[in-house]
Amino acid sequence: MDEIKCDLMLLTGIFLLKFSVFFSWMSRKNILWIGPIPSVLVSFFIPVIIFGNYFYSIDNVYEVYSYMIFFGGVSFLIGILLGRYIPMISFGLYPTASYISSSQYTNMLRKYVLYLLVISCVGMIISFIIMGFVPMFAADPLNAKFFRGEYHDKYMRIAILYRLSSQLIPILIPISIVLLYKKFNLILSFWVFISLIVLALTLQRVSFASGVLSALMIISAFKGRMYLVVYIFIYILIFIFGSALSAILGIGVNMTGGIDLRAILLGAPDLFDQLTFLRKFLVEKEYTYGMTFWGGLVPGAYQWNPSVYTLHVVNDGADINGLASGGLRLLSPVWGFVSFGYVGVVLVPFFSGIVSSIYVKMIRKYSNDIIKYTIMVTYYNIFIGFFINFYTMSMYSLPNMMFLFFLIYSNNLIMKKKIN
């Protein structure tokens, strides 16, 4: 019975952490709860159903983890509900001003998006040339993807250009696709296609897929409930295939018999990773007191960078420079526990829930115009997402904020000059 109790508490907590945002705006256009559906299914639901008994039998870590996630999830839900009654904070980040018509703004937006997309693609191509390799075709694709070993120094020659270009393309793709949905443009569609090829060559599956999936999610939400249901079904299939492919490419799973459940779970090992991390952390139990919150803002392999820190913990402090990994994905209650113990388990998700609820109220006001909505979802996803995930802030979000700020305000300024 205790095992079943742990399973139910864990799944309930995961559900609350991932889907409570729906209660801040119960509409199909509130797409923020849709994104986690496949990962929850593959990374948590299936492993708990299949391996819950095994996890429980090893030691008490699974039980501790289940309690953490459950109470963290409840705290997140309370934050979401409380955030609904907090006055909306205005940052003045509006996609149009009163003196600009929707068509004028869209035309200017299309032009700027195209320019930035071309510049980013060219930047990526130049980066490949200067590095002397393309991750997809490298002798060791996994190390090339994370620029480990022999690929590190080659990457450092052009790291800034590569990073800026690869970060910008994924935020331009959803805007571009929605613009094409409203009005087809051959040149823009060509560069969207080129940008997808460029991202595919990096082997960064999230960057490659996220932009397209986000755009299709928004379009489906605006078209109707049935379209959204079909989208969710296809999204789950794509995620399952992507997880299996990641395992095949990353760890060499033998797939002579076809794609099986083992490959799918190994391609999305969130639960396995978090239990491993927690098991290692509980041995020393040295709290970070929030150092990992801002560690991602420091360039280089800073010891408190969340990715670096998680790898150090699971590898017992050994040298991680040769590891082909971008770090472990931990849920907010775990980050709270790492920083402040059980108090952090409750407080970190609570504040994250409040900011998430405010975020939803901000994008809700643009839900009558698909282009404005896409712009604001993209912008606030980066800007407010930076604070929603305040426990793992990253310096790589800052250039994206700058580029989107330019997209929004350059249109306003230019159109205002023309009118005056």
Short mmCIF file of C-alpha atoms in Angstrom, two decimals:
data_model
loop_
_atom_site.label_atom_id
_atom_site.label_comp_id
_atom_site.label_asym_id
_atom_site.label_seq_id
_atom_site.Cartn_x
_atom_site.Cartn_y
_atom_site.Cartn_z
CA MET A 1 0.00 0.00 0.00
CA ASP A 2 2.86 2.39 0.79
CA GLU A 3 4.23 1.85 -2.69
CA ILE A 4 0.87 2.69 -4.28
CA LYS A 5 0.59 5.74 -2.02
CA CYS A 6 3.98 6.99 -3.23
CA ASP A 7 3.01 6.40 -6.85
CA LEU A 8 -0.25 8.32 -6.46
CA MET A 9 1.40 11.19 -4.59
CA LEU A 10 4.12 11.48 -7.22
CA LEU A 11 1.72 11.44 -10.16
CA THR A 12 -0.60 13.93 -8.43
CA GLY A 13 2.31 16.25 -7.74
CA ILE A 14 3.55 16.02 -11.33
CA PHE A 15 0.04 16.76 -12.59
CA LEU A 16 -0.23 19.85 -10.38
CA LEU A 17 3.24 21.14 -11.31
CA LYS A 18 2.69 20.73 -15.04
CA PHE A 19 -1.01 21.46 -15.53
CA SER A 20 -2.16 23.79 -12.73
CA VAL A 21 -1.52 26.74 -15.04
CA PHE A 22 -4.77 25.77 -16.81
CA PHE A 23 -6.73 26.99 -13.76
CA SER A 24 -5.41 30.52 -14.22
CA TRP A 25 -7.32 30.75 -17.54
CA MET A 26 -9.60 27.85 -18.44
CA SER A 27 -9.56 28.24 -22.20
CA ARG A 28 -8.21 26.22 -25.10
CA LYS A 29 -6.13 29.28 -25.99
CA ASN A 30 -4.21 28.88 -22.76
CA ILE A 31 -1.62 26.71 -24.46
CA LEU A 32 0.85 26.68 -21.57
CA TRP A 33 -0.57 23.47 -20.13
CA ILE A 34 -0.42 21.60 -23.46
CA GLY A 35 3.35 21.60 -23.94
CA PRO A 36 4.18 19.29 -21.00
CA ILE A 37 1.64 16.57 -21.92
CA PRO A 38 4.00 14.24 -23.87
CA SER A 39 6.91 14.66 -21.44
CA VAL A 40 4.68 13.91 -18.45
CA LEU A 41 3.43 10.77 -20.18
CA VAL A 42 6.84 9.47 -21.27
CA SER A 43 9.12 10.82 -18.54
CA PHE A 44 6.93 10.23 -15.49
CA PHE A 45 3.60 8.41 -15.98
CA ILE A 46 4.92 5.34 -17.83
CA PRO A 47 8.06 4.94 -15.66
CA VAL A 48 6.00 5.18 -12.45
CA ILE A 49 3.49 2.60 -13.66
CA ILE A 50 6.19 0.19 -14.83
CA PHE A 51 9.09 0.79 -12.44
CA GLY A 52 7.40 2.26 -9.35
CA ASN A 53 7.74 -1.00 -7.42
CA TYR A 54 11.43 -1.24 -8.36
CA PHE A 55 12.15 2.36 -7.33
CA TYR A 56 10.37 1.86 -4.02
CA SER A 57 12.25 -1.35 -3.23
CA ILE A 58 15.76 0.14 -3.59
CA ASP A 59 15.75 2.64 -0.71
CA ASN A 60 13.66 5.48 0.73
CA VAL A 61 14.69 8.03 -1.94
CA TYR A 62 11.62 7.32 -4.08
CA GLU A 63 9.36 7.94 -1.08
CA VAL A 64 11.16 11.19 -0.18
CA TYR A 65 10.96 12.32 -3.80
CA SER A 66 7.23 11.52 -3.99
CA TYR A 67 6.49 13.65 -0.92
CA MET A 68 8.60 16.50 -2.30
CA ILE A 69 6.81 16.55 -5.63
CA PHE A 70 3.36 16.22 -4.06
CA PHE A 71 3.73 19.10 -1.60
CA GLY A 72 5.60 21.15 -4.20
CA GLY A 73 2.72 20.59 -6.63
CA VAL A 74 0.12 21.65 -4.06
CA SER A 75 2.17 24.77 -3.31
CA PHE A 76 2.42 25.58 -7.03
CA LEU A 77 -1.37 25.28 -7.39
CA ILE A 78 -1.89 27.65 -4.45
CA GLY A 79 0.48 30.12 -6.11
CA ILE A 80 -1.45 29.84 -9.39
CA LEU A 81 -4.80 30.49 -7.68
CA LEU A 82 -3.41 33.36 -5.62
CA GLY A 83 -1.83 34.92 -8.71
CA ARG A 84 -5.26 35.29 -10.29
CA TYR A 85 -6.11 37.97 -7.72
CA ILE A 86 -2.86 39.91 -7.94
CA PRO A 87 -3.17 43.07 -10.09
CA MET A 88 -1.55 42.55 -13.47
CA ILE A 89 1.87 44.13 -13.78
CA SER A 90 2.35 46.09 -16.99
CA PHE A 91 5.81 46.16 -18.53
CA GLY A 92 4.68 48.24 -21.49
CA LEU A 93 5.53 45.40 -23.85
CA TYR A 94 2.76 45.90 -26.36
CA PRO A 95 3.05 44.62 -29.93
CA THR A 96 1.30 47.64 -31.44
CA ALA A 97 0.51 51.18 -30.47
CA SER A 98 -2.82 52.90 -31.04
CA TYR A 99 -1.51 54.72 -34.10
CA ILE A 100 -0.52 51.52 -35.95
CA SER A 101 -3.07 49.37 -37.75
CA SER A 102 -2.88 45.60 -37.51
CA SER A 103 -2.03 45.23 -41.22
CA GLN A 104 0.74 47.85 -41.01
CA TYR A 105 2.26 46.12 -38.04
CA THR A 106 2.07 42.68 -39.70
CA ASN A 107 3.80 43.91 -42.86
CA MET A 108 6.64 45.48 -40.89
CA LEU A 109 6.91 42.43 -38.67
CA ARG A 110 7.21 40.10 -41.67
CA LYS A 111 10.09 42.17 -43.02
CA TYR A 112 12.04 42.21 -39.76
CA VAL A 113 11.47 38.52 -39.07
CA LEU A 114 12.79 37.67 -42.53
CA TYR A 115 15.90 39.83 -42.06
CA LEU A 116 16.70 38.28 -38.68
CA LEU A 117 16.04 34.76 -39.97
CA VAL A 118 18.45 35.24 -42.88
CA ILE A 119 21.13 36.75 -40.62
CA SER A 120 20.77 33.87 -38.14
CA CYS A 121 20.99 31.16 -40.80
CA VAL A 122 24.06 32.79 -42.34
CA GLY A 123 25.56 33.05 -38.85
CA MET A 124 25.05 29.32 -38.31
CA ILE A 125 26.58 28.42 -41.68
CA ILE A 126 29.62 30.62 -40.97
CA SER A 127 29.93 28.95 -37.57
CA PHE A 128 29.95 25.47 -39.13
CA ILE A 129 32.64 26.55 -41.59
CA ILE A 130 34.91 28.10 -38.95
CA MET A 131 34.44 25.18 -36.53
CA GLY A 132 35.26 22.75 -39.31
CA PHE A 133 32.51 20.30 -38.42
CA VAL A 134 28.74 19.85 -38.36
CA PRO A 135 27.43 17.92 -35.31
CA MET A 136 25.18 15.65 -37.39
CA PHE A 137 28.06 14.50 -39.61
CA ALA A 138 30.85 14.50 -37.01
CA ALA A 139 32.80 11.35 -36.18
CA ASP A 140 31.34 11.50 -32.65
CA PRO A 141 27.92 13.20 -33.01
CA LEU A 142 27.07 13.17 -29.30
CA ASN A 143 30.30 14.88 -28.20
CA ALA A 144 30.02 17.25 -31.16
CA LYS A 145 26.47 18.18 -30.12
CA PHE A 146 27.67 19.28 -26.67
CA PHE A 147 31.10 20.45 -27.90
CA ARG A 148 32.99 18.11 -25.62
CA GLY A 149 36.48 16.67 -26.07
CA GLU A 150 38.18 17.50 -29.35
CA TYR A 151 35.24 19.67 -30.46
CA HIS A 152 35.43 22.15 -27.58
CA ASP A 153 38.32 24.31 -28.81
CA LYS A 154 36.92 24.40 -32.34
CA TYR A 155 33.59 25.61 -30.99
CA MET A 156 35.18 28.29 -28.81
CA ARG A 157 36.55 30.03 -31.93
CA ILE A 158 33.04 31.07 -32.91
CA ALA A 159 31.02 30.40 -29.74
CA ILE A 160 29.33 33.81 -29.52
CA LEU A 161 28.08 33.84 -33.12
CA TYR A 162 26.98 30.21 -32.93
CA ARG A 163 25.15 30.69 -29.65
CA LEU A 164 23.37 33.87 -30.70
CA SER A 165 22.29 32.42 -34.05
CA SER A 166 21.15 29.08 -32.64
CA GLN A 167 19.20 30.83 -29.86
CA LEU A 168 17.47 33.28 -32.18
CA ILE A 169 16.21 30.88 -34.85
CA PRO A 170 13.85 28.90 -32.54
CA ILE A 171 12.07 32.07 -31.39
CA LEU A 172 11.67 33.35 -34.98
CA ILE A 173 10.26 30.10 -36.38
CA PRO A 174 6.86 30.15 -34.57
CA ILE A 175 6.34 33.80 -35.50
CA SER A 176 7.30 33.05 -39.11
CA ILE A 177 4.97 30.07 -39.40
CA VAL A 178 2.00 32.01 -37.99
CA LEU A 179 2.76 34.85 -40.43
CA LEU A 180 2.77 32.28 -43.26
CA TYR A 181 -0.51 30.88 -41.97
CA LYS A 182 -2.09 34.32 -42.23
CA LYS A 183 -0.51 35.12 -45.60
CA PHE A 184 1.81 32.86 -47.59
CA ASN A 185 5.14 34.31 -48.66
CA LEU A 186 7.53 32.24 -50.80
CA ILE A 187 10.73 33.93 -49.63
CA LEU A 188 9.85 33.66 -45.94
CA SER A 189 8.81 30.01 -46.34
CA PHE A 190 12.14 29.24 -48.05
CA TRP A 191 14.14 30.69 -45.16
CA VAL A 192 11.98 28.90 -42.60
CA PHE A 193 12.85 25.67 -44.41
CA ILE A 194 16.57 26.55 -44.43
CA SER A 195 16.48 27.44 -40.73
CA LEU A 196 14.92 24.07 -39.87
CA ILE A 197 17.65 22.26 -41.80
CA VAL A 198 20.32 24.28 -39.99
CA LEU A 199 18.81 23.42 -36.59
CA ALA A 200 18.55 19.75 -37.55
CA LEU A 201 22.28 19.73 -38.27
CA THR A 202 22.98 20.78 -34.67
CA LEU A 203 21.18 17.67 -33.30
CA GLN A 204 19.37 19.91 -30.82
CA ARG A 205 15.97 18.24 -31.06
CA VAL A 206 14.23 20.69 -28.71
CA SER A 207 15.40 23.73 -30.69
CA PHE A 208 14.47 22.01 -33.94
CA ALA A 209 10.97 20.95 -32.94
CA SER A 210 9.85 23.56 -30.40
CA GLY A 211 9.28 26.41 -32.85
CA VAL A 212 7.21 24.37 -35.30
CA LEU A 213 5.21 22.69 -32.54
CA SER A 214 4.54 26.01 -30.78
CA ALA A 215 3.23 27.56 -33.99
CA LEU A 216 1.01 24.56 -34.77
CA MET A 217 -0.24 24.59 -31.18
CA ILE A 218 -1.29 28.23 -31.42
CA ILE A 219 -2.91 27.76 -34.84
CA SER A 220 -4.82 24.68 -33.59
CA ALA A 221 -6.00 26.53 -30.48
CA PHE A 222 -7.36 29.38 -32.60
CA LYS A 223 -9.02 27.07 -35.15
CA GLY A 224 -11.05 25.05 -32.65
CA ARG A 225 -11.22 22.35 -30.00
CA MET A 226 -11.12 19.43 -32.44
CA TYR A 227 -8.01 20.75 -34.15
CA LEU A 228 -6.34 21.05 -30.75
CA VAL A 229 -7.20 17.45 -29.82
CA VAL A 230 -5.70 16.19 -33.09
CA TYR A 231 -2.63 18.32 -32.51
CA ILE A 232 -2.11 16.90 -28.99
CA PHE A 233 -2.35 13.35 -30.34
CA ILE A 234 0.21 14.03 -33.08
CA TYR A 235 2.41 15.91 -30.60
CA ILE A 236 2.54 12.87 -28.32
CA LEU A 237 3.54 10.61 -31.22
CA ILE A 238 6.28 13.03 -32.30
CA PHE A 239 7.63 13.23 -28.75
CA ILE A 240 7.69 9.44 -28.40
CA PHE A 241 9.55 9.09 -31.70
CA GLY A 242 11.96 11.87 -30.72
CA SER A 243 12.68 10.21 -27.37
CA ALA A 244 13.40 6.89 -29.03
CA LEU A 245 15.60 8.54 -31.66
CA SER A 246 17.52 10.40 -28.95
CA ALA A 247 18.28 7.14 -27.18
CA ILE A 248 19.30 5.41 -30.41
CA LEU A 249 21.70 8.20 -31.39
CA GLY A 250 22.90 8.96 -27.89
CA ILE A 251 23.54 5.61 -26.24
CA GLY A 252 23.43 3.14 -29.08
CA VAL A 253 20.33 1.17 -28.13
CA ASN A 254 20.00 -1.93 -30.28
CA MET A 255 16.85 -1.40 -32.34
CA THR A 256 16.93 -4.40 -34.65
CA GLY A 257 13.50 -5.35 -33.40
CA GLY A 258 12.04 -1.89 -33.91
CA ILE A 259 11.40 1.02 -31.56
CA ASP A 260 10.57 -0.41 -28.13
CA LEU A 261 9.54 1.01 -24.77
CA ARG A 262 13.08 0.83 -23.40
CA ALA A 263 14.41 3.19 -26.07
CA ILE A 264 11.55 5.64 -25.53
CA LEU A 265 12.10 5.81 -21.75
CA LEU A 266 15.88 6.11 -22.10
CA GLY A 267 15.36 9.05 -24.45
CA ALA A 268 13.42 10.96 -21.75
CA PRO A 269 15.05 9.87 -18.48
CA ASP A 270 13.81 12.71 -16.25
CA LEU A 271 12.53 10.51 -13.42
CA PHE A 272 15.56 8.22 -13.49
CA ASP A 273 17.91 11.23 -13.50
CA GLN A 274 16.14 13.02 -10.65
CA LEU A 275 16.15 9.95 -8.41
CA THR A 276 19.85 9.42 -9.15
CA PHE A 277 20.58 13.07 -8.37
CA LEU A 278 18.57 13.05 -5.15
CA ARG A 279 20.19 9.81 -4.00
CA LYS A 280 23.65 11.36 -4.47
CA PHE A 281 22.65 14.70 -2.94
CA LEU A 282 21.22 13.15 0.22
CA VAL A 283 24.59 11.57 1.02
CA GLU A 284 26.27 14.94 1.68
CA LYS A 285 23.17 17.15 1.88
CA GLU A 286 25.08 20.40 1.36
CA TYR A 287 22.48 23.08 0.59
CA THR A 288 23.34 25.69 -2.04
CA TYR A 289 21.28 28.53 -0.47
CA GLY A 290 20.17 29.81 -3.86
CA MET A 291 23.59 29.84 -5.55
CA THR A 292 22.20 27.76 -8.43
CA PHE A 293 19.40 30.30 -8.94
CA TRP A 294 21.76 32.80 -10.53
CA GLY A 295 24.69 30.51 -11.40
CA GLY A 296 23.46 30.23 -15.00
CA LEU A 297 24.05 33.96 -15.47
CA VAL A 298 27.83 33.50 -15.14
CA PRO A 299 29.67 32.62 -18.40
CA GLY A 300 31.67 29.43 -18.67
CA ALA A 301 31.45 26.22 -16.67
CA TYR A 302 30.73 28.03 -13.40
CA GLN A 303 30.38 25.59 -10.51
CA TRP A 304 26.92 26.91 -9.55
CA ASN A 305 25.57 26.78 -13.09
CA PRO A 306 22.57 24.42 -12.73
CA SER A 307 23.78 22.16 -15.54
CA VAL A 308 27.32 21.99 -14.18
CA TYR A 309 26.13 21.55 -10.61
CA THR A 310 23.82 18.61 -11.35
CA LEU A 311 26.53 16.80 -13.30
CA HIS A 312 29.04 17.34 -10.48
CA VAL A 313 26.63 15.87 -7.94
CA VAL A 314 25.77 12.72 -9.91
CA ASN A 315 29.44 12.18 -10.80
CA ASP A 316 30.68 12.65 -7.22
CA GLY A 317 32.58 15.83 -8.06
CA ALA A 318 34.68 14.22 -10.80
CA ASP A 319 35.82 16.14 -13.88
CA ILE A 320 32.80 16.58 -16.17
CA ASN A 321 34.51 18.24 -19.14
CA GLY A 322 34.43 15.02 -21.12
CA LEU A 323 30.77 14.26 -20.44
CA ALA A 324 28.44 14.60 -23.43
CA SER A 325 25.53 16.06 -21.47
CA GLY A 326 23.81 19.38 -20.99
CA GLY A 327 22.95 18.62 -17.37
CA LEU A 328 19.91 17.19 -15.62
CA ARG A 329 16.38 18.58 -15.66
CA LEU A 330 15.11 18.90 -12.10
CA LEU A 331 11.62 19.96 -11.03
CA SER A 332 11.16 23.13 -8.99
CA PRO A 333 10.55 21.34 -5.63
CA VAL A 334 13.87 19.52 -6.04
CA TRP A 335 15.70 22.77 -6.76
CA GLY A 336 13.98 24.24 -3.72
CA PHE A 337 15.15 21.34 -1.58
CA VAL A 338 18.71 21.61 -2.91
CA SER A 339 18.79 25.28 -1.87
CA PHE A 340 16.80 25.51 1.36
CA GLY A 341 15.72 22.03 2.37
CA TYR A 342 12.05 21.25 2.91
CA VAL A 343 11.16 24.94 3.22
CA GLY A 344 12.38 25.39 -0.36
CA VAL A 345 10.24 22.46 -1.51
CA VAL A 346 7.18 24.61 -0.73
CA LEU A 347 8.40 28.16 -1.33
CA VAL A 348 10.08 27.80 -4.74
CA PRO A 349 7.04 26.25 -6.51
CA PHE A 350 4.75 28.72 -4.71
CA PHE A 351 6.50 31.81 -6.09
CA SER A 352 6.87 30.15 -9.49
CA GLY A 353 3.10 29.56 -9.50
CA ILE A 354 2.36 33.22 -8.73
CA VAL A 355 4.54 34.44 -11.61
CA SER A 356 3.05 31.82 -13.95
CA SER A 357 -0.46 33.04 -13.18
CA ILE A 358 0.53 36.66 -13.82
CA TYR A 359 2.11 35.55 -17.10
CA VAL A 360 -1.14 33.95 -18.27
CA LYS A 361 -3.07 37.15 -17.50
CA MET A 362 -0.59 39.11 -19.60
CA ILE A 363 -0.98 36.99 -22.73
CA ARG A 364 -4.74 36.56 -22.31
CA LYS A 365 -5.41 40.15 -23.37
CA TYR A 366 -4.00 39.37 -26.85
CA SER A 367 -6.08 36.24 -27.44
CA ASN A 368 -8.27 37.82 -30.15
CA ASP A 369 -5.43 38.28 -32.67
CA ILE A 370 -3.28 35.28 -33.56
CA ILE A 371 -0.22 37.30 -34.64
CA LYS A 372 -0.21 39.53 -31.56
CA TYR A 373 -0.84 36.48 -29.42
CA THR A 374 2.10 34.61 -30.97
CA ILE A 375 4.41 37.57 -30.49
CA MET A 376 3.38 37.98 -26.87
CA VAL A 377 3.49 34.27 -26.05
CA THR A 378 6.99 34.14 -27.51
CA TYR A 379 8.12 37.29 -25.73
CA TYR A 380 6.59 36.60 -22.36
CA ASN A 381 7.69 32.96 -22.56
CA ILE A 382 11.26 34.25 -22.54
CA PHE A 383 10.86 37.40 -20.45
CA ILE A 384 8.50 36.14 -17.75
CA GLY A 385 9.72 32.56 -18.17
CA PHE A 386 13.07 33.88 -16.99
CA PHE A 387 11.38 34.71 -13.66
CA ILE A 388 9.01 31.72 -13.57
CA ASN A 389 12.13 29.56 -13.63
CA PHE A 390 13.99 31.91 -11.30
CA TYR A 391 15.63 28.87 -9.73
CA THR A 392 17.56 28.15 -12.98
CA MET A 393 18.05 31.55 -14.63
CA SER A 394 20.18 31.46 -17.78
CA MET A 395 22.24 34.15 -19.46
CA TYR A 396 21.16 32.70 -22.82
CA SER A 397 17.69 34.16 -22.31
CA LEU A 398 19.06 37.72 -22.36
CA PRO A 399 19.89 37.94 -26.12
CA ASN A 400 16.46 36.52 -26.94
CA MET A 401 14.80 39.23 -24.85
CA MET A 402 16.81 41.85 -26.71
CA PHE A 403 15.89 40.55 -30.18
CA LEU A 404 12.19 40.28 -29.39
CA PHE A 405 12.23 43.72 -27.80
CA PHE A 406 13.66 45.00 -31.10
CA LEU A 407 10.93 43.25 -33.11
CA ILE A 408 8.18 44.81 -31.03
CA TYR A 409 9.42 48.35 -30.59
CA SER A 410 11.22 48.97 -33.87
CA ASN A 411 7.87 48.64 -35.65
CA ASN A 412 6.26 51.13 -33.31
CA LEU A 413 9.03 53.69 -33.67
CA ILE A 414 9.25 53.47 -37.48
CA MET A 415 5.49 53.64 -37.97
CA LYS A 416 5.25 56.58 -35.57
CA LYS A 417 7.86 58.49 -37.59
CA LYS A 418 5.97 57.81 -40.83
CA ILE A 419 2.73 59.07 -39.34
CA ASN A 420 4.31 62.19 -37.87
#
